[in-house]
Coordinates of N, CA and C in Angstrom, one line a residue:
M1152 N 169.3 70.7 115.4 CA 170.0 70.2 113.9 C 169.4 70.3 113.0
A1153 N 170.4 70.1 111.7 CA 169.8 70.2 110.2 C 168.8 68.9 110.2
T1154 N 168.2 69.2 108.7 CA 167.4 68.7 108.7 C 167.5 67.5 107.4
D1155 N 167.1 66.6 107.0 CA 167.4 65.2 106.3 C 168.2 65.7 104.8
D1156 N 167.8 66.9 104.4 CA 168.5 67.2 103.1 C 169.6 68.4 103.1
S1157 N 170.2 68.8 104.7 CA 171.1 69.3 104.7 C 172.5 69.3 104.4
I1158 N 173.2 70.6 104.2 CA 174.8 70.5 103.6 C 175.3 69.4 105.0
L1159 N 175.0 69.5 106.1 CA 175.6 68.9 107.2 C 175.6 67.6 106.9
K1160 N 174.4 66.8 106.9 CA 174.6 65.3 106.7 C 174.6 64.7 105.5
H1161 N 174.6 65.5 104.2 CA 175.8 64.9 103.1 C 177.1 65.4 103.3
M1162 N 177.7 66.1 104.1 CA 178.9 66.4 104.2 C 179.7 65.4 105.2
L1163 N 179.0 65.1 106.1 CA 179.3 63.9 107.0 C 179.3 62.7 106.4
E1164 N 178.7 62.3 105.9 CA 178.2 61.1 105.3 C 179.4 61.1 104.2
T1165 N 179.6 62.2 103.2 CA 181.0 62.1 102.1 C 182.0 62.0 103.1
M1166 N 182.1 62.7 104.4 CA 183.8 62.6 105.0 C 183.6 61.0 105.4
E1167 N 182.5 60.6 106.1 CA 182.8 59.3 106.6 C 183.2 58.0 105.7
Q1168 N 182.7 58.4 104.4 CA 182.7 57.2 103.0 C 184.1 57.9 102.8
S1169 N 184.7 59.0 102.1 CA 185.4 59.2 101.3 C 186.9 59.3 102.6
E1170 N 186.6 60.0 103.4 CA 187.8 59.9 104.1 C 188.3 59.1 105.5
N1171 N 187.4 57.9 105.5 CA 187.8 56.8 106.6 C 187.5 57.3 107.8
M1172 N 186.8 58.3 107.9 CA 186.6 58.9 109.4 C 186.0 57.8 110.3
T1173 N 186.5 57.8 111.5 CA 185.5 57.2 112.8 C 184.4 57.6 113.1
P1174 N 183.5 57.1 113.5 CA 182.5 57.6 114.6 C 182.8 58.9 115.5
K1175 N 184.0 58.6 116.2 CA 184.2 59.4 117.0 C 184.8 60.7 116.2
Q1176 N 185.4 60.3 115.1 CA 185.6 62.1 114.5 C 184.5 62.9 113.9
I1177 N 183.5 62.1 113.3 CA 182.8 62.3 112.6 C 181.4 63.3 113.8
K1178 N 181.7 62.4 115.3 CA 180.8 63.3 116.9 C 181.6 64.5 116.9
I1179 N 183.1 64.5 116.6 CA 183.7 65.6 116.8 C 183.4 67.0 115.9
V1180 N 183.3 67.0 114.6 CA 182.9 67.2 113.9 C 181.6 68.1 113.8
E1181 N 180.6 67.1 113.9 CA 179.0 67.8 113.9 C 179.2 68.7 115.3
A1182 N 179.8 68.4 116.3 CA 179.5 69.5 117.4 C 180.5 70.4 117.5
A1183 N 181.5 70.6 116.7 CA 182.2 71.6 116.5 C 181.0 72.5 115.8
I1184 N 180.6 72.1 114.7 CA 180.0 72.7 113.6 C 178.7 73.5 114.5
E1185 N 177.8 72.6 115.5 CA 177.3 73.1 116.4 C 177.7 74.1 116.8
L1186 N 178.6 74.0 117.8 CA 178.9 75.2 118.9 C 179.3 76.5 118.3
I1187 N 180.4 76.0 117.1 CA 180.9 77.2 116.4 C 179.8 78.5 115.6
A1188 N 178.5 77.4 115.7 CA 177.4 78.4 115.1 C 176.8 78.9 116.0
E1189 N 176.9 78.4 117.2 CA 176.1 79.1 118.1 C 176.8 80.4 119.1
K1190 N 178.0 80.2 119.0 CA 178.7 80.7 119.4 C 179.9 81.5 119.1
G1191 N 180.2 81.3 118.0 CA 181.4 81.8 117.1 C 182.5 80.8 117.3
Y1192 N 183.6 80.9 116.3 CA 184.6 80.2 116.4 C 185.6 80.6 117.7
H1193 N 185.8 81.4 118.0 CA 186.7 82.3 119.0 C 186.1 82.2 120.7
A1194 N 185.2 81.8 120.9 CA 184.3 81.3 121.7 C 183.7 80.1 122.4
T1195 N 184.4 79.5 121.2 CA 184.2 78.0 121.4 C 185.3 77.0 122.0
S1196 N 185.4 76.4 122.8 CA 186.3 76.1 123.4 C 186.3 74.3 122.9
T1197 N 187.4 74.0 123.0 CA 187.6 72.2 122.9 C 187.4 71.5 123.8
S1198 N 187.2 72.0 124.8 CA 187.0 71.4 126.1 C 185.1 71.0 125.7
E1199 N 184.5 72.2 125.4 CA 182.9 72.0 125.0 C 182.7 71.1 123.8
I1200 N 183.4 71.2 122.4 CA 183.2 70.6 121.7 C 183.4 69.1 122.1
A1201 N 184.0 68.5 123.1 CA 184.5 67.1 123.4 C 183.3 67.1 124.3
K1202 N 182.6 67.7 124.8 CA 181.9 67.2 126.1 C 180.5 67.1 124.8
R1203 N 180.0 67.8 124.3 CA 179.1 67.8 123.7 C 179.0 66.4 122.4
A1204 N 180.4 66.3 122.2 CA 180.6 65.4 121.2 C 180.5 63.6 122.0
G1205 N 180.6 64.1 123.3 CA 180.9 62.6 124.1 C 182.2 61.8 124.1
V1206 N 183.2 62.9 123.8 CA 184.5 62.2 124.0 C 185.3 62.9 125.2
A1207 N 186.6 62.5 125.1 CA 187.6 63.1 126.1 C 188.2 64.4 125.1
E1208 N 188.5 65.1 126.1 CA 189.1 66.0 124.9 C 190.2 65.9 124.5
G1209 N 191.0 64.8 124.9 CA 192.3 64.3 124.5 C 191.8 63.8 122.7
T1210 N 191.1 63.0 122.9 CA 190.6 62.9 121.6 C 190.8 63.7 120.5
I1211 N 190.1 64.8 120.9 CA 190.5 65.7 119.7 C 191.4 66.1 119.3
F1212 N 192.7 65.9 120.2 CA 193.8 66.4 120.0 C 194.8 65.4 119.6
R1213 N 193.9 64.1 119.4 CA 194.9 63.0 118.8 C 194.4 63.1 117.4
H1214 N 193.5 63.6 117.1 CA 193.2 64.0 115.7 C 194.0 65.1 115.1
Y1215 N 193.3 66.3 115.5 CA 193.6 67.7 115.0 C 194.8 68.5 116.4
K1216 N 195.9 68.8 115.7 CA 196.6 69.3 116.8 C 196.0 70.7 117.1
T1217 N 195.0 71.5 116.8 CA 194.4 72.5 117.0 C 193.0 72.8 117.3
K1218 N 191.9 73.5 117.7 CA 191.2 73.9 117.2 C 191.1 74.5 116.0
K1219 N 191.8 75.0 115.6 CA 191.9 76.0 114.2 C 192.3 74.9 113.2
D1220 N 193.3 73.9 113.6 CA 193.1 72.8 112.8 C 191.8 71.9 112.5
L1221 N 190.8 72.0 113.4 CA 189.8 71.2 113.1 C 189.1 71.9 112.4
L1222 N 189.0 73.3 112.4 CA 188.3 74.1 111.3 C 188.6 74.1 110.1
V1223 N 189.9 74.6 110.0 CA 190.6 74.6 108.6 C 190.2 73.1 107.8
S1224 N 191.0 72.1 108.8 CA 191.1 71.3 107.9 C 190.0 70.0 107.4
I1225 N 188.9 70.3 108.5 CA 187.6 69.5 108.6 C 186.7 70.2 108.1
V1226 N 186.1 71.3 109.0 CA 184.9 72.1 108.8 C 184.6 72.6 107.2
I1227 N 185.9 73.8 107.1 CA 185.8 74.7 105.8 C 186.0 73.6 105.0
P1228 N 187.1 72.7 104.5 CA 187.1 72.2 103.3 C 185.9 71.0 103.5
G1229 N 185.3 70.5 104.4 CA 184.1 69.8 104.4 C 183.1 70.7 103.7
L1230 N 182.9 71.8 103.8 CA 182.0 72.8 103.4 C 181.8 72.9 102.0
T1231 N 183.1 73.5 101.5 CA 183.4 73.9 100.4 C 183.8 72.8 99.1
K1232 N 184.7 71.9 99.7 CA 185.0 70.7 98.8 C 184.1 69.5 98.2
F1233 N 183.3 69.2 99.7 CA 182.1 68.6 99.3 C 180.9 68.9 99.3
S1234 N 180.6 69.5 99.7 CA 179.0 70.0 99.8 C 178.7 71.2 98.8
A1235 N 179.4 72.0 98.5 CA 179.3 73.6 97.8 C 179.3 72.8 96.1
P1236 N 180.0 72.1 95.8 CA 179.7 71.8 94.2 C 178.4 70.7 94.3
F1237 N 178.3 69.8 95.2 CA 176.3 69.5 95.1 C 175.5 70.1 95.2
Y1238 N 175.7 71.2 96.1 CA 174.3 72.1 95.9 C 174.2 73.1 95.0
A1239 N 175.3 73.5 94.5 CA 175.4 74.6 93.1 C 174.4 73.4 92.4
D1240 N 174.9 72.2 92.1 CA 174.6 71.7 90.7 C 173.2 71.5 91.0
Q1241 N 172.4 71.0 92.2 CA 170.8 71.2 92.7 C 170.5 72.5 92.5
F1242 N 170.7 73.7 93.0 CA 170.2 74.5 92.7 C 170.0 75.5 91.1
V1243 N 171.5 74.9 90.6 CA 171.1 75.1 89.0 C 170.0 74.3 88.2
E1244 N 169.8 73.2 88.9 CA 168.6 72.5 88.2 C 167.5 72.8 88.6
E1245 N 167.5 73.1 89.4 CA 165.8 73.4 90.7 C 165.7 74.5 90.0
V1246 N 166.3 75.5 89.7 CA 166.1 76.9 89.3 C 166.2 77.6 87.9
F1247 N 167.3 77.3 87.6 CA 167.6 77.8 85.9 C 167.1 76.6 84.8
Q1248 N 166.8 75.8 85.2 CA 166.8 74.9 84.0 C 165.3 74.6 84.2
Q1249 N 164.3 75.1 84.7 CA 162.8 75.1 84.4 C 162.6 76.2 83.4
T1250 N 161.4 76.1 82.7 CA 160.5 77.1 82.2 C 159.9 78.0 82.6
Y1251 N 160.1 79.6 82.4 CA 159.4 80.6 83.0 C 159.0 81.7 81.8
D1252 N 157.6 82.0 82.0 CA 157.2 83.4 81.0 C 157.7 84.2 81.4
R1253 N 157.8 84.6 82.8 CA 158.7 85.8 83.2 C 160.2 85.8 83.8
F1254 N 161.0 86.8 83.9 CA 162.1 87.1 84.5 C 161.7 87.6 86.1
D1255 N 160.1 87.7 86.4 CA 159.9 87.6 87.9 C 159.9 86.4 88.9
D1256 N 159.5 85.7 87.5 CA 158.9 84.3 88.2 C 160.5 83.2 88.4
V1257 N 161.2 84.0 88.1 CA 162.8 83.4 87.8 C 163.3 83.9 89.3
L1258 N 163.3 85.1 89.4 CA 163.7 85.8 90.6 C 162.6 85.1 92.0
Y1259 N 161.4 84.7 91.6 CA 160.8 84.5 93.0 C 160.8 83.1 93.2
H1260 N 161.6 82.5 92.3 CA 161.8 80.7 92.6 C 163.3 80.6 93.1
F1261 N 164.1 82.0 92.5 CA 165.6 81.7 93.1 C 165.3 82.3 94.7
I1262 N 164.5 82.9 94.9 CA 164.5 83.3 96.5 C 164.1 82.7 97.3
K1263 N 162.6 81.8 96.9 CA 162.3 80.5 97.6 C 163.4 79.5 97.6
N1264 N 163.9 79.0 96.4 CA 164.8 78.1 96.9 C 166.4 78.1 97.7
R1265 N 166.8 79.5 97.7 CA 167.7 79.9 99.1 C 166.7 80.1 100.2
F1266 N 165.8 80.5 100.6 CA 165.2 80.3 101.8 C 165.0 78.9 102.0
A1267 N 164.5 78.1 101.3 CA 164.4 76.6 101.6 C 166.0 75.8 102.2
F1268 N 167.0 76.4 101.2 CA 168.7 75.8 101.4 C 168.8 76.7 102.6
A1269 N 168.9 77.7 102.8 CA 168.9 78.4 104.4 C 168.8 77.6 105.5
E1270 N 167.3 77.8 105.7 CA 166.3 77.3 106.6 C 166.9 75.7 106.8
A1271 N 167.3 74.8 106.2 CA 168.0 73.5 106.4 C 169.3 73.4 106.9
N1272 N 169.9 74.6 106.8 CA 171.4 74.9 106.8 C 172.0 76.0 107.7
I1273 N 171.3 76.0 108.6 CA 171.5 77.3 109.6 C 172.9 77.7 110.1
P1274 N 173.3 76.1 110.9 CA 174.2 76.4 111.5 C 176.0 76.6 110.6
L1275 N 175.5 76.0 109.1 CA 176.8 76.2 108.4 C 176.9 77.3 108.2
L1276 N 175.5 78.3 107.6 CA 175.3 79.3 107.0 C 176.2 80.7 108.3
K1277 N 175.7 80.1 109.3 CA 176.2 81.3 110.3 C 177.5 80.8 110.4
I1278 N 178.3 79.9 110.2 CA 179.7 79.7 110.2 C 180.3 80.3 109.0
L1279 N 179.6 80.2 108.0 CA 180.3 80.9 106.5 C 180.4 81.9 106.8
L1280 N 179.2 83.1 107.2 CA 179.0 84.1 107.2 C 180.5 84.8 108.2
Q1281 N 180.2 84.1 109.3 CA 181.4 84.1 110.7 C 182.8 84.2 109.8
E1282 N 183.2 83.3 109.3 CA 184.4 83.1 109.2 C 184.9 83.3 107.5
L1283 N 183.8 84.0 106.7 CA 184.2 83.9 105.4 C 185.4 84.9 105.1
A1284 N 185.3 86.2 105.8 CA 186.0 87.4 105.9 C 187.6 87.0 106.3
F1285 N 187.7 86.1 107.1 CA 189.0 85.6 107.6 C 190.0 84.4 107.1
H1286 N 189.2 83.6 106.1 CA 189.5 82.3 105.3 C 189.4 82.6 104.1
P1287 N 190.8 83.1 103.4 CA 190.9 83.1 101.7 C 190.6 81.5 101.4
E1288 N 190.6 80.6 101.7 CA 190.2 79.2 101.2 C 189.0 79.5 100.8
I1289 N 188.0 79.7 101.7 CA 186.2 79.7 101.7 C 186.1 80.4 100.4
Q1290 N 186.8 81.7 100.8 CA 186.4 82.7 99.6 C 186.6 82.6 98.2
E1291 N 187.7 81.8 97.8 CA 188.1 81.0 96.6 C 187.3 79.9 96.3
A1292 N 187.0 79.0 97.1 CA 186.2 77.9 96.9 C 184.7 78.6 96.5
L1293 N 184.4 79.2 97.3 CA 182.8 79.9 96.8 C 182.9 80.8 95.4
K1294 N 184.0 81.2 95.2 CA 183.8 81.9 93.8 C 184.2 80.8 92.9
K1295 N 185.0 79.9 93.1 CA 184.9 79.2 91.9 C 183.6 78.4 91.5
V1296 N 182.9 77.9 92.7 CA 181.6 77.5 92.5 C 180.6 77.8 91.8
F1297 N 180.8 79.5 92.3 CA 179.5 80.6 91.5 C 180.1 80.6 90.1
T1298 N 181.5 81.0 89.7 CA 181.8 81.2 88.6 C 181.7 80.1 87.5
E1299 N 182.0 79.2 88.3 CA 182.1 77.5 87.3 C 180.6 77.1 86.7
K1300 N 179.7 77.0 88.3 CA 178.2 76.6 87.7 C 177.1 77.7 88.1
V1301 N 177.1 78.5 89.2 CA 176.0 79.3 88.9 C 176.1 80.7 88.0
Y1302 N 176.9 81.0 87.8 CA 176.7 82.3 86.6 C 176.8 81.8 85.3
P1303 N 177.4 80.8 85.1 CA 176.5 80.4 83.7 C 175.2 80.4 83.6
A1304 N 174.8 79.8 84.1 CA 173.3 79.2 83.9 C 172.1 80.4 84.3
L1305 N 172.6 81.6 85.2 CA 172.3 82.6 85.4 C 172.3 83.9 84.1
N1306 N 173.9 83.5 83.8 CA 174.1 84.5 82.4 C 173.3 83.9 81.6
K1307 N 173.1 82.7 81.1 CA 172.1 82.1 80.2 C 170.6 82.8 80.0
T1308 N 170.2 82.3 81.4 CA 168.5 83.1 81.8 C 168.5 84.6 81.6
I1309 N 169.5 85.5 81.6 CA 169.1 87.3 81.3 C 169.5 87.1 79.9
D1310 N 170.5 86.6 79.3 CA 170.1 86.5 78.1 C 169.0 86.2 77.6
H1311 N 168.4 85.1 77.9 CA 166.7 84.5 77.2 C 165.4 85.7 77.4
F1312 N 165.8 86.3 78.6 CA 165.0 87.5 78.9 C 165.1 88.8 78.7
K1313 N 166.8 89.1 78.4 CA 166.8 90.3 77.2 C 166.1 90.3 75.9
A1314 N 166.4 88.8 75.5 CA 165.7 88.6 73.8 C 164.7 88.8 73.7
K1315 N 164.0 88.5 74.7 CA 162.2 88.9 75.1 C 161.6 89.8 75.5
G1316 N 162.6 91.3 75.6 CA 162.6 92.6 76.0 C 161.9 92.5 77.3
Q1317 N 162.3 91.5 78.2 CA 162.1 92.1 79.6 C 162.8 92.6 80.5
L1318 N 164.1 92.5 79.9 CA 165.2 93.3 81.0 C 165.8 94.4 80.2
M1319 N 166.5 95.3 80.9 CA 167.2 96.4 80.3 C 168.4 95.9 79.6
N1320 N 168.8 96.5 78.8 CA 170.0 96.5 78.0 C 171.3 96.5 78.5
I1321 N 171.8 96.6 79.5 CA 172.8 96.7 80.4 C 173.7 95.7 80.6
P1322 N 175.0 95.4 81.2 CA 175.7 94.6 81.1 C 175.1 93.7 82.2
N1323 N 175.4 92.0 81.4 CA 175.0 91.2 82.7 C 175.5 90.9 83.8
E1324 N 176.5 91.3 84.0 CA 177.6 91.4 85.2 C 176.9 92.5 86.2
S1325 N 176.6 93.6 85.7 CA 176.1 94.1 86.5 C 174.2 94.1 86.9
I1326 N 173.4 93.1 86.2 CA 172.3 92.7 86.5 C 172.7 91.9 87.7
V1327 N 173.7 91.0 87.5 CA 173.9 89.6 88.5 C 174.5 90.6 89.6
R1328 N 175.3 91.5 89.8 CA 175.2 92.4 90.9 C 174.4 93.1 91.5
M1329 N 173.0 93.1 90.7 CA 171.8 93.9 91.6 C 170.9 92.8 91.9
I1330 N 171.3 91.6 91.5 CA 170.4 90.6 91.8 C 170.7 89.8 93.3
V1331 N 172.1 89.2 92.9 CA 172.6 88.3 94.0 C 172.6 89.0 95.4
P1332 N 173.2 90.2 95.2 CA 173.5 90.9 96.9 C 172.0 91.1 97.4
T1333 N 171.4 91.4 96.5 CA 170.0 91.7 97.5 C 169.2 90.5 97.8
I1334 N 169.5 89.5 97.4 CA 168.8 88.2 97.6 C 169.2 87.6 98.8
L1335 N 171.1 87.9 98.7 CA 171.6 87.3 100.1 C 171.5 88.0 101.1
G1336 N 171.4 89.2 100.9 CA 170.9 90.1 102.1 C 169.6 89.8 102.6
L1337 N 168.4 89.6 102.2 CA 167.2 89.2 102.3 C 167.1 87.8 103.1
T1338 N 167.9 86.8 102.6 CA 168.0 85.7 103.1 C 168.9 85.8 104.3
I1339 N 169.9 86.1 104.4 CA 170.7 86.6 105.9 C 169.3 87.2 106.7
S1340 N 169.0 88.2 106.8 CA 167.9 89.0 107.2 C 167.2 88.0 108.0
R1341 N 166.2 87.3 107.2 CA 165.0 86.6 107.4 C 165.8 85.0 108.6
F1342 N 167.0 84.7 108.3 CA 167.1 83.6 109.0 C 168.5 83.9 109.8
I1343 N 169.2 84.5 110.0 CA 170.4 85.1 110.4 C 170.1 86.3 111.7
L1344 N 169.6 87.9 110.6 CA 169.4 88.7 111.9 C 168.4 88.8 112.6
Q1345 N 167.3 88.4 111.7 CA 166.0 88.8 112.5 C 164.9 87.5 112.5
P1346 N 165.6 86.2 113.1 CA 164.7 84.8 112.4 C 163.8 84.8 113.4
T1347 N 163.5 85.9 114.5 CA 162.3 85.8 114.9 C 161.2 86.6 114.9
I1348 N 161.4 87.2 113.8 CA 160.6 88.6 113.4 C 159.1 87.9 112.7
D1349 N 158.1 88.5 113.5 CA 157.0 88.2 112.8 C 156.8 88.9 111.4
W1350 N 156.7 88.2 110.4 CA 156.5 88.8 109.0 C 156.0 88.0 108.0
D1351 N 155.6 88.4 106.9 CA 154.8 87.6 105.8 C 155.7 87.4 104.8
E1352 N 156.7 86.5 104.6 CA 157.2 85.6 103.7 C 156.9 85.8 102.1
E1353 N 155.8 85.3 102.1 CA 155.7 86.1 100.3 C 155.3 87.1 100.4
V1354 N 154.8 88.1 100.9 CA 154.7 89.5 100.8 C 156.1 89.9 100.8
E1355 N 157.1 89.7 101.3 CA 158.4 90.2 101.4 C 159.3 89.8 100.4
I1356 N 158.9 88.5 99.6 CA 159.6 87.8 98.5 C 159.2 88.9 97.1
K1357 N 157.8 88.9 97.1 CA 157.2 89.3 96.1 C 157.8 91.2 96.1
R1358 N 158.0 91.7 97.2 CA 158.3 93.3 97.6 C 159.7 93.5 96.5
T1359 N 160.8 92.0 97.2 CA 162.3 92.3 96.7 C 162.2 92.0 95.0
V1360 N 161.3 91.0 94.8 CA 161.2 91.1 93.3 C 160.8 92.1 92.6
S1361 N 159.6 92.9 93.3 CA 159.4 94.1 92.5 C 160.5 95.2 92.4
F1362 N 161.4 95.4 93.7 CA 162.5 96.2 93.9 C 163.7 95.8 92.6
I1363 N 164.1 94.4 92.8 CA 164.8 94.2 91.3 C 164.4 94.8 90.0
M1364 N 163.2 94.3 90.0 CA 162.2 94.2 88.6 C 162.1 96.0 88.3
N1365 N 162.5 96.5 89.0 CA 162.4 98.3 89.2 C 163.7 98.3 88.6
G1366 N 165.0 97.8 88.8 CA 166.0 98.2 88.7 C 167.0 97.6 87.3
I1367 N 165.9 96.7 86.6 CA 166.6 95.7 85.8 C 165.6 95.7 84.8
G1368 N 164.6 95.5 84.7 CA 162.9 95.6 83.9 C 163.2 96.5 83.1
K1369 N 162.2 96.4 81.9 CA 162.0 97.6 81.1 C 160.1 97.4 81.6
D1370 N 159.8 98.8 81.0 CA 158.6 99.0 81.7 C 157.5 98.4 80.3

């Protein structure tokens, strides 16, 4: 299960308060998220969801016409509408509204923050990765959050360290394209692809920071 500061907990609390969902509906959504994260959407049946939620399968269909309806109408909007903006704001405050002497430090705290976030939200991270390619609504929602909340803060930070002479004079968009996919790939490898591998997290983070800086930093 997710930890106390996870998206899942925040999402369920928000749904319960703003959507007037019953305790049974909350259990259904929670069970669906857990099972889809474990097995994937197509391998998860409504009977399994019902069993884990402790409700009759018919209860699911009283609220949602199909399993697809459950995913699209609850899980995906819940993740993107309620949780993504909240956590984007938190992310920007924790990483980009701090004072750093070097851009290396920004990258280090960027990665540490995303690691902590991923570790607390592995079930929803798995669903996001599994379903992102198949649901334009997820793509658009995440794009909107990044464009409106994360990119402006990152762009301002890049401008600041360019002015200090620490970064190459190349377009900020290019720098962002080098930073974000690299950190995302490291995070996915750590928590989804190789969660049991024995590695030194600090060493790997510092290697990744060095790799990025070799591409965008000035000697």
